XYZ file of C-alpha atoms in Angstrom:
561
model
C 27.490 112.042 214.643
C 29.882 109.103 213.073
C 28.293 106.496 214.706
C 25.098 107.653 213.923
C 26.247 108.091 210.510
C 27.825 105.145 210.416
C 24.213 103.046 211.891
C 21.950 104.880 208.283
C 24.409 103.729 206.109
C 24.938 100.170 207.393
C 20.344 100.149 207.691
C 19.961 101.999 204.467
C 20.542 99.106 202.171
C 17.848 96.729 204.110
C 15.471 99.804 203.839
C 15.372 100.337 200.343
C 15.846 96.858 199.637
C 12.487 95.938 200.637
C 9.547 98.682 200.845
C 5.934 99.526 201.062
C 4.280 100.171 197.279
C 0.454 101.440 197.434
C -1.294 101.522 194.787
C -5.068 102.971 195.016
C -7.111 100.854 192.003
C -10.563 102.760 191.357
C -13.098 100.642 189.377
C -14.427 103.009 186.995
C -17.094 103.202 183.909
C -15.166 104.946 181.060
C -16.531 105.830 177.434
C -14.113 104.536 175.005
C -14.148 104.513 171.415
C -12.344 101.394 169.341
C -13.424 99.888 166.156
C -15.031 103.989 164.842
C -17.566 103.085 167.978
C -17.831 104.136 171.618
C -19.264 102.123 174.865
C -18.799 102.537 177.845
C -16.396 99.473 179.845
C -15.219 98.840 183.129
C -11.687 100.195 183.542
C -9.362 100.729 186.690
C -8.683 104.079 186.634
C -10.599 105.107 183.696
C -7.506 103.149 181.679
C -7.705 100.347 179.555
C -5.707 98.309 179.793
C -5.094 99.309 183.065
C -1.721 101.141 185.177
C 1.159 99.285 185.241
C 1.854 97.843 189.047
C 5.414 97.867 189.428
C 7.743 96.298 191.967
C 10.871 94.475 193.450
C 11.431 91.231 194.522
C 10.837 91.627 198.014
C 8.411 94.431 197.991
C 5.603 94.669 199.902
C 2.361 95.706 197.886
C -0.760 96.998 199.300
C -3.543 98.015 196.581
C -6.919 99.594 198.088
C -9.555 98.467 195.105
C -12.265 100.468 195.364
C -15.393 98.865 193.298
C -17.366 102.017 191.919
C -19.413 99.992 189.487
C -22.776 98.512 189.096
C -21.101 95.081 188.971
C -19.711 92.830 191.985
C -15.792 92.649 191.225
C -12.865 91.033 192.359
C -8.959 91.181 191.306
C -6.989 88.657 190.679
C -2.870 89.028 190.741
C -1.889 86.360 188.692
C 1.007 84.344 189.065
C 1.875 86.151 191.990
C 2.832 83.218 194.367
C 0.726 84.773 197.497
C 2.518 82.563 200.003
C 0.392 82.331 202.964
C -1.879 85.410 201.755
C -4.431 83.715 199.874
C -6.888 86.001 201.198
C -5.651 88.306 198.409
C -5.241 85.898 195.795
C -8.935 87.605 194.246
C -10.891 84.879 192.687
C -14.586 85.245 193.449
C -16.103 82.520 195.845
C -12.806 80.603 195.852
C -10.902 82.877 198.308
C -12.822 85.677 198.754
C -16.529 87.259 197.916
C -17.121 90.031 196.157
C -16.325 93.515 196.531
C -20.038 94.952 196.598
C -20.711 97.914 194.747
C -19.368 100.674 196.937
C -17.030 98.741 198.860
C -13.375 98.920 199.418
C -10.680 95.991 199.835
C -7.129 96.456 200.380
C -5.451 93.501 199.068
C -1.897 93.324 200.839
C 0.727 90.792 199.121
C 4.414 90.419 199.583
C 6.813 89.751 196.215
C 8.504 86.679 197.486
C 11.009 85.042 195.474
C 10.131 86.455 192.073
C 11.033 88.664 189.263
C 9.634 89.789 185.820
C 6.342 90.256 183.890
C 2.996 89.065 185.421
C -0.421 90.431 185.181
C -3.544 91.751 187.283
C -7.461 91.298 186.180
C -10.901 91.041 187.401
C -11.819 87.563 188.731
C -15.521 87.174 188.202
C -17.830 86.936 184.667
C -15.994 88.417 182.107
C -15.031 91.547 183.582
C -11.286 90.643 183.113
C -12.036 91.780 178.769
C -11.192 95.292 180.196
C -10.208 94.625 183.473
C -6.801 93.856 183.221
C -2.850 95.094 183.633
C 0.469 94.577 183.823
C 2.628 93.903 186.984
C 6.621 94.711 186.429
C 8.646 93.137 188.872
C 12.394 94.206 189.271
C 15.075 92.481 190.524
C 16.016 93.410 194.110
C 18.706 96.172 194.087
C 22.086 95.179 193.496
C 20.700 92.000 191.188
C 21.342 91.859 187.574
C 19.514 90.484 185.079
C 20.775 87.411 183.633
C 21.391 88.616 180.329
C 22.898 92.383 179.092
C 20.792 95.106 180.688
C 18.364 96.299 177.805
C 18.580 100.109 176.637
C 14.893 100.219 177.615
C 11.707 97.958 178.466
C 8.408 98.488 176.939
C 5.294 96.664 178.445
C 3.139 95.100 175.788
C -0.857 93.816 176.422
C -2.612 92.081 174.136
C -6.409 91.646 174.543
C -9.441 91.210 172.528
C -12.072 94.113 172.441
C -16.006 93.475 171.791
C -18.337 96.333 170.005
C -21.087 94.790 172.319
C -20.961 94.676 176.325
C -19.331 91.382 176.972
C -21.366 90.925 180.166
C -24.390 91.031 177.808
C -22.808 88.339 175.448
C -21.971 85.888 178.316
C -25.059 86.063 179.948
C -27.138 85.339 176.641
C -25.209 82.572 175.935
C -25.323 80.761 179.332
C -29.380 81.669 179.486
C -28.903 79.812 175.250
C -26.658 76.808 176.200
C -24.316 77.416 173.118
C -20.708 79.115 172.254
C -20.823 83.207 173.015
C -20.333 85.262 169.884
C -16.438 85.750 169.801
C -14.830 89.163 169.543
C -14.523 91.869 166.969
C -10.582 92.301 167.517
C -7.667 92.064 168.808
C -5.423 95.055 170.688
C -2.229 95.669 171.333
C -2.112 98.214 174.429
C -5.518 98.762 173.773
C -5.455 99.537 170.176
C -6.186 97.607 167.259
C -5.092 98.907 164.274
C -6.538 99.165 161.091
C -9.165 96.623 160.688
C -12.023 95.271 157.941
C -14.713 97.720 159.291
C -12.233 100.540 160.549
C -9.521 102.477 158.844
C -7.849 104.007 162.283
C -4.934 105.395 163.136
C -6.038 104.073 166.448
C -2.719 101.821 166.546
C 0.215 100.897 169.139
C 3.731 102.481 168.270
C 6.764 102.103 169.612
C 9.774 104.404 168.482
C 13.401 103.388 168.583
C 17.446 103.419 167.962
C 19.411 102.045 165.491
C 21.234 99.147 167.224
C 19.863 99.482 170.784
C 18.406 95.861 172.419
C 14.663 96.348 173.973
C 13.135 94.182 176.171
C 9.591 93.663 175.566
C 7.020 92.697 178.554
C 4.328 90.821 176.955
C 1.383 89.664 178.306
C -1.856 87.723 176.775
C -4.501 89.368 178.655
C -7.210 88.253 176.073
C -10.706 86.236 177.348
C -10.706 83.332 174.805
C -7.415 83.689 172.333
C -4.199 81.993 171.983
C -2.110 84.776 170.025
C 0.774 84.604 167.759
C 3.125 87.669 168.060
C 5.118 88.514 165.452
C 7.460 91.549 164.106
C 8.332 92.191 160.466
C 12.233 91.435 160.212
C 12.847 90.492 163.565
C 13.876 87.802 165.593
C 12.824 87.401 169.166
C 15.133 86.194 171.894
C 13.037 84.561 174.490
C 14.268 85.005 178.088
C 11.645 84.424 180.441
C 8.275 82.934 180.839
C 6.207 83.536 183.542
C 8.009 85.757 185.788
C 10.757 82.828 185.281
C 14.279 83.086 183.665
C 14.709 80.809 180.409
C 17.284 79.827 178.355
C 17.561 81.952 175.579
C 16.620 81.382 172.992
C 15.654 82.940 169.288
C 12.369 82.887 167.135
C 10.536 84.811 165.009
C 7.207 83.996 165.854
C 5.375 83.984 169.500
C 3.098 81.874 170.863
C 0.893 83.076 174.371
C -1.767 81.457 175.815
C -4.242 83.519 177.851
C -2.678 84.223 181.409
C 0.788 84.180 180.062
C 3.425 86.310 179.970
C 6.716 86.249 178.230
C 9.789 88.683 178.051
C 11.855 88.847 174.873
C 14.708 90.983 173.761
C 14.553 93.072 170.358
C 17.569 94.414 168.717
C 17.528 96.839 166.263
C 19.885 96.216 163.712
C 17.704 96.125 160.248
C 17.519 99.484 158.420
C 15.644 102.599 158.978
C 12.116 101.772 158.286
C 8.743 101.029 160.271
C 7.985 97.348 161.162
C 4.404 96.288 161.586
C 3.643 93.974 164.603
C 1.092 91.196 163.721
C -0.684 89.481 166.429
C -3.336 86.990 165.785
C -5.186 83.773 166.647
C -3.734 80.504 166.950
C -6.290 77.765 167.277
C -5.657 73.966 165.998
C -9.794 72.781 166.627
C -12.611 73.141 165.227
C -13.992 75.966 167.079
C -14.742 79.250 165.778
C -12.504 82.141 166.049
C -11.412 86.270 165.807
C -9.923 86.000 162.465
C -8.563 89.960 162.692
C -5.323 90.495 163.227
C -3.903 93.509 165.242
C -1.602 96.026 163.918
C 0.993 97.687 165.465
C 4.298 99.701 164.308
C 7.716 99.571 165.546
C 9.334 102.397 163.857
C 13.378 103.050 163.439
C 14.124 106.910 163.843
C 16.722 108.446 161.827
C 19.302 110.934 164.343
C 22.271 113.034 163.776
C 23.436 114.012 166.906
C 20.511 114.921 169.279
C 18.414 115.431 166.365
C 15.665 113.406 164.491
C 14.998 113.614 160.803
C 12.135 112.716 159.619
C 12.258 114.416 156.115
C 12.517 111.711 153.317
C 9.505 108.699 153.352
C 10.050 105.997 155.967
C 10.016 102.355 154.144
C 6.736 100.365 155.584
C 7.846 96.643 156.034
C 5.549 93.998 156.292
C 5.245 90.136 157.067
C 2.017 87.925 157.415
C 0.707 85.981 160.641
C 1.172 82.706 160.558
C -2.193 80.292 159.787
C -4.146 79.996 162.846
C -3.883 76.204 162.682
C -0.241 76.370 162.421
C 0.396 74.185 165.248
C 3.810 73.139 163.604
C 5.047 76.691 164.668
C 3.573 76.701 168.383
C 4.879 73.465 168.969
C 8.687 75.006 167.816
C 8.502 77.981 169.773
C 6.968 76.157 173.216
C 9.212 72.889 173.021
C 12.320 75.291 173.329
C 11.352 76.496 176.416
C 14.027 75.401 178.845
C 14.215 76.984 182.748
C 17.995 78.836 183.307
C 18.692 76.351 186.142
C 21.751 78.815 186.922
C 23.496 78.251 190.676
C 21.309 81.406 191.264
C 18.113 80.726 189.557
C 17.912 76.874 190.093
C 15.000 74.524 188.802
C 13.902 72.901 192.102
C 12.132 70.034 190.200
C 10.520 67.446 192.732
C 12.143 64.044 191.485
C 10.822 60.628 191.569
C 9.242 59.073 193.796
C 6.676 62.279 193.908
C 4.117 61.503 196.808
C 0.932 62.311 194.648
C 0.194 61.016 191.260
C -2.916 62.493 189.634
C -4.295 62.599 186.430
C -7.053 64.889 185.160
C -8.871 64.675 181.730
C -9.979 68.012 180.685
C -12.834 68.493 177.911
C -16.270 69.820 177.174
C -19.521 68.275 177.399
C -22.704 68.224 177.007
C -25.760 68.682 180.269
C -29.412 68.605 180.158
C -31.229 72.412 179.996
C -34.718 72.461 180.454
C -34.490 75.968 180.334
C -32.502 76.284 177.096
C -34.021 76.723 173.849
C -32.577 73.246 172.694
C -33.158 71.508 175.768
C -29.294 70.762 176.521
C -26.242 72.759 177.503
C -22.793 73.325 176.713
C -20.577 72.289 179.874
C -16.770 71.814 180.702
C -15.327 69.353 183.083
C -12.079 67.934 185.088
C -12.347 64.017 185.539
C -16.140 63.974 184.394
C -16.793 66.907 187.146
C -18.155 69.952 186.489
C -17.475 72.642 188.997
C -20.491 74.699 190.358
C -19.266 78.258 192.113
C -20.284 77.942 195.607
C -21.965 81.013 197.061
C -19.369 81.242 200.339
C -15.831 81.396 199.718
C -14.070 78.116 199.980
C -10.934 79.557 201.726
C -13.579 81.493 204.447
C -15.258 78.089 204.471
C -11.933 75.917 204.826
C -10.228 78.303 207.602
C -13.465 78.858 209.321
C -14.862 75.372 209.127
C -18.236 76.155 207.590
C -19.963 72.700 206.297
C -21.325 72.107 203.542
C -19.968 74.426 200.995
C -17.562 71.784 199.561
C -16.505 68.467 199.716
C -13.011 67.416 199.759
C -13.481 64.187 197.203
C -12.005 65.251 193.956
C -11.409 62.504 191.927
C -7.527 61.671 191.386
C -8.459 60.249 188.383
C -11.094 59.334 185.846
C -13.589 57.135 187.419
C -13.542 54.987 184.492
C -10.779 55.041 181.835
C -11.612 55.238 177.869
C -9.939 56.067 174.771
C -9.825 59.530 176.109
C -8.890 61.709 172.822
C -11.416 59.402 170.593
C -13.880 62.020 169.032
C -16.715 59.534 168.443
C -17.479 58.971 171.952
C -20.513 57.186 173.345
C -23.525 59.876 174.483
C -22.991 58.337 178.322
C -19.494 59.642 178.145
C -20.906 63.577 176.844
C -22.646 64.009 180.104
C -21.156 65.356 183.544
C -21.444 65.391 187.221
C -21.559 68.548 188.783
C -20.315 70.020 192.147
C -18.016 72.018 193.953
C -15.053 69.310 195.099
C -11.444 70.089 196.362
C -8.688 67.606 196.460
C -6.729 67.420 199.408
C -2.601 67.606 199.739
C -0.620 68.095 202.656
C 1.687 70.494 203.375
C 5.391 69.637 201.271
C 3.905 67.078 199.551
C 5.503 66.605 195.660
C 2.351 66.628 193.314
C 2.791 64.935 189.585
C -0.254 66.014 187.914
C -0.962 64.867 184.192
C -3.769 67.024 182.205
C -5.235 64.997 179.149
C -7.312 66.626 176.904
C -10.302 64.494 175.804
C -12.026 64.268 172.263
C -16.065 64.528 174.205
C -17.896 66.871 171.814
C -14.364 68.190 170.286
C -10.851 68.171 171.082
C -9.355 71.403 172.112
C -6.409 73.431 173.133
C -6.616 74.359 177.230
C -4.281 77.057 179.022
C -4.168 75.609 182.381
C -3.489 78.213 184.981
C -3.233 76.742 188.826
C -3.313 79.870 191.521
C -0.911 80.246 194.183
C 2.084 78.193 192.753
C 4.689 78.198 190.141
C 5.046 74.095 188.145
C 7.641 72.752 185.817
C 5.801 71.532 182.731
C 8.157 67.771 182.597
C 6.723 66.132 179.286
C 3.689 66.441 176.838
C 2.748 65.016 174.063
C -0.255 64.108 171.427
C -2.746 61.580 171.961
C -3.530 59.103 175.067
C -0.682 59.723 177.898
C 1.018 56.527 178.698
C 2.370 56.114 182.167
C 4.762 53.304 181.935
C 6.472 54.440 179.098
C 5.768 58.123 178.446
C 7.366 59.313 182.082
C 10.650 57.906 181.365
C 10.955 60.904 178.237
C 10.573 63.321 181.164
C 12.804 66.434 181.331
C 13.634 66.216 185.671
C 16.796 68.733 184.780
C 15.425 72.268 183.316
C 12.239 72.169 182.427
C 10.296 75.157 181.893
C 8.627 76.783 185.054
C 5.194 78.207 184.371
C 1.912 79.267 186.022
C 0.242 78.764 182.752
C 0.400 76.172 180.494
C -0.920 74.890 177.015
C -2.166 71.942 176.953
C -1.976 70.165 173.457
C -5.021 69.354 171.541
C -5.952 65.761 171.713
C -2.573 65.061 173.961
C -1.282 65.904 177.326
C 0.962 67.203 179.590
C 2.451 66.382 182.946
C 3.572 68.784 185.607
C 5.462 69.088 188.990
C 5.037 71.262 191.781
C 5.724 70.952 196.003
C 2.546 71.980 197.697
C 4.833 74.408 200.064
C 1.803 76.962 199.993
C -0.961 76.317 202.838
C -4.745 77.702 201.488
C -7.267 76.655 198.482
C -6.261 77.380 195.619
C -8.647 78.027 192.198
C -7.311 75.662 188.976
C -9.053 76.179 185.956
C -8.932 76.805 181.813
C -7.578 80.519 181.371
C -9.987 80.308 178.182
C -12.968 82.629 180.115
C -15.667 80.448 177.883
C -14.673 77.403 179.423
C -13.999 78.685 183.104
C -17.690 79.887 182.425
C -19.166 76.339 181.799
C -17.268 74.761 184.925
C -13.724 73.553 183.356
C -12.407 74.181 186.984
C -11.494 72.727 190.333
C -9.276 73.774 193.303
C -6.936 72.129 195.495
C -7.011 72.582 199.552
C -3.560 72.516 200.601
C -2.744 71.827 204.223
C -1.113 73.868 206.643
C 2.766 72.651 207.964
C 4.008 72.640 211.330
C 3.932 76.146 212.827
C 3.047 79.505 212.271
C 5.823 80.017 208.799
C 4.115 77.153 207.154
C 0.303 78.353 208.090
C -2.365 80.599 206.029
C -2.303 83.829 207.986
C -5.776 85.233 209.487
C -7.702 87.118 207.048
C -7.385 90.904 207.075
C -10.120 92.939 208.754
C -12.083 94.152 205.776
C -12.212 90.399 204.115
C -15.093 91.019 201.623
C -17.237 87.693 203.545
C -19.927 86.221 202.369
């Protein structure tokens, strides 16, 4: 009985250390009333935003999504690094088709190397508006956080919330050529306060101690928005981005791009009152906007002993958004980023020499329509190309060697170069290519990929997210990128590692990764609008030597084509 004693307790550590975590994800129409109106919206679970996935480094997680919709669907795990599993990565027609109407797939993933705040949503049209959640991943047992354990952690979603059916509104604008109408709010958890056409109590709340630290769990879950978050009296300290550790650091205003995340500590040491929560848009171009800001409360409760008074009025305290062109602010908040680079959270930057130097414009443009009412289109492109969606998945097409559903000639950079962030450009320049190109890297190799925004039909802020991989964001800056002199500013030590980034608005920025994860995987603007008109491409990264540095076979219920 000792020995056998003595075997569980030596195993039990390894068996809680890593374990199984199901989740079952029905996609469900669910009435829901926001803005004094109801519609009905895609939801998983009948929840929006949807359950909170939760996890530890290590786990493994297996989520049977079951589509019970009228739409084709796919999810989409983002920044989860899906080593070798890209088969559950989710994007539609990049690494899977869809799940059809009545169809299950169970989407199996291991945690590998991570911790923190991520974020699930739907991967096709714009289902992600309502399709959408949080993913909480804890450090393996025994791990501390870097920083003082929080006295609790609050997950925070912000999103933007149509009264019309945002399927509708995408669709009309593609069959128009022109901008879809952009949305009625903003929501914090799904709420969005008071607004111009709604006086609501329909707004998120969060109740808490008198000198007590929170950590909140914020992710920008919103189609088309850059948001500023902000809390009346507070500062935020800043201490991880992207499921990575940071530097800490303070501020008292946010910036998120859609697809990011970002966890920040909140202590409560002002006096007993409620604090509104302002988030709003940030946007530096000339393109129009949702001007309403959300509302939420964070509100101090009074104890003696176990008890809470709430007798005498509670003091409302207020503070405004910043402008939405207040870039100066933005810029603060994102140039402080800096990665921990601890002995056990290093920054595994590739250094120079890296073995592939590439460098993408990224803009808008403008296509003939026949079709459309004024005879030409709105369009998006990478290097002059925009990307059509094939109709077989390219990772079924790559690991099955089906022809002719890509070609692997992605430009490495712009066929011909120009004064890329000049806004009066020639009409030649406005016009695209289109088709559905890869670029090729082996296996290991050290990628250096520049993104510069370009000033065809309007300059413009773009949240790069690339699937499958984590980058260090090494430099950026405004206007033309020069590569003789503008590499040698670049931060090789602690940059800060993202899956998302901004890119500035008529300027540029430069990022590292090691292509260390075999499959195809989707790049593309995390702004839904310009995903929509093609602002996309994917890379087709090469298996290593041997079975650990190969894509695994697909699963036996792979939604094919």
């Amino acid at each position: 009985m000792r020995i056998v004693l003595f075997i569980m307790a030596f195993m039990s550590p390894l068996l809680v250390e890593c374990r199984v975590r199901r989740y079952r994800f029905d996609v469900v129409m669910k009435n829901t009333t926001r803005l004094c109106a109801t519609k009905p919206i895609v939801t998983v679970n009948g929840k929006f935003p949807g359950p909170t996935l939760y996890a530890r480094e290590g786990d493994n997680v297996i989520v049977n999504v079951t589509n019970m919709v009228k739409y084709n669907l796919t999810l989409h795990w983002h920044g989860v690094r899906q080593l070798r599993t890209g088969w559950a990565d989710g994007p539609a027609y990049i690494t899977q088709c869809p799940i059809q109407p009545g169809q299950s797939y169970l989407q199996n993933f291991t945690i590998t190397g991570q911790r923190g705040t991520l974020w699930y949503h739907a991967h096709i049209s714009w289902l992600r508006s309502t399709v959408h959640g949080a993913i909480v991943i804890l450090p393996k047992h025994g791990v501390s956080y870097p920083f003082p354990k929080p006295h609790k952690e609050v997950v925070i979603v912000l999103a933007e919330w149509w009264k019309s059916d945002t399927e509708v509104i995408i669709n009309e604008a593609i069959k128009s050529g022109l901008s879809p109408n952009v949305s009625d709010a903003h929501t914090i958890n799904g709420h969005p306060g008071n607004t111009p056409d709604c006086n609501s109590k329909d707004r998120f709340k969060l109740k808490v101690k008198r000198g007590k630290t929170y950590m909140l769990r914020i992710a920008n879950c919103a189609l088309n928005e850059e948001l500023f978050f902000k809390v009346a009296g507070h500062n935020l300290t800043v201490v991880e981005a992207d499921a990575v550790y940071t530097k800490p650091f303070e501020t008292n205003t946010l910036i998120i791009t859609p697809g990011q995340t970002m966890n920040v500590l909140l202590t409560t040491n002002q006096k007993i009152a409620r604090y509104l929560v302002k988030v709003s848009t940030f946007m530096n171009s000339g393109v129009a906007i949702d001007n309403n800001t959300a509302t939420g409360m964070i509100e101090y409760k009074e104890e003696f002993g176990s008890y809470e008074f709430t007798t005498r009025p509670i003091p409302i305290m207020g503070t405004q958004p910043p402008p939405s062109n207040a870039t100066s602010i933005a810029r603060r908040m994102l140039d402080s980023l800096r990665s921990l680079n601890s002995a056990k959270f290093p920054a595994l930057v590739p250094q120079s020499p890296v073995d592939q130097d590439l460098l993408f414009t990224i803009g808008l443009g403008i296509n003939p329509c026949p079709t459309c009412p004024r005879k030409v289109r709105l369009v998006a492109d990478i290097n002059n190309v925009t990307f059509m969606m094939p109709t077989t998945a390219l990772l079924q097409a790559h690991y099955f060697n089906i022809s002719k559903v890509f070609s692997a000639d992605f430009p490495r950079k712009p066929a011909v170069a120009f004064n890329y962030t000049e806004t009066q450009q020639p009409s030649v320049n406005m016009v695209t290519t289109s088709g559905t190109r890869v670029y090729r890297l082996p296996y290991n190799s050290s990628v250096q990929l520049v993104y510069q925004d370009t000033g065809i039909v309007g300059p413009d802020n773009h949240p790069m997210h690339l699937h499958g991989y984590n980058f260090f964001v090494v430099g950026s800056g405004l206007g033309n990128f020069n590569p003789k002199t503008d590499p040698l500013n670049f931060n090789l030590v602690d940059p800060v590692e993202r899956n998302t980034l901004a890119v500035p608005t008529g300027g540029w920025a430069a990022i590292r990764f090691r292509a260390d994860n075999p499959g195809v995987w989707f790049m593309h603007c995390h702004l839904e609008v310009h995903t929509t008109w093609g602002l996309a491409m994917a890379f087709l990264v090469e298996n290593g030597n041997g079975p650990q540095q190969s894509l695994l076979p697909p699963p036996k219920d792979y939604p094919k084509c």
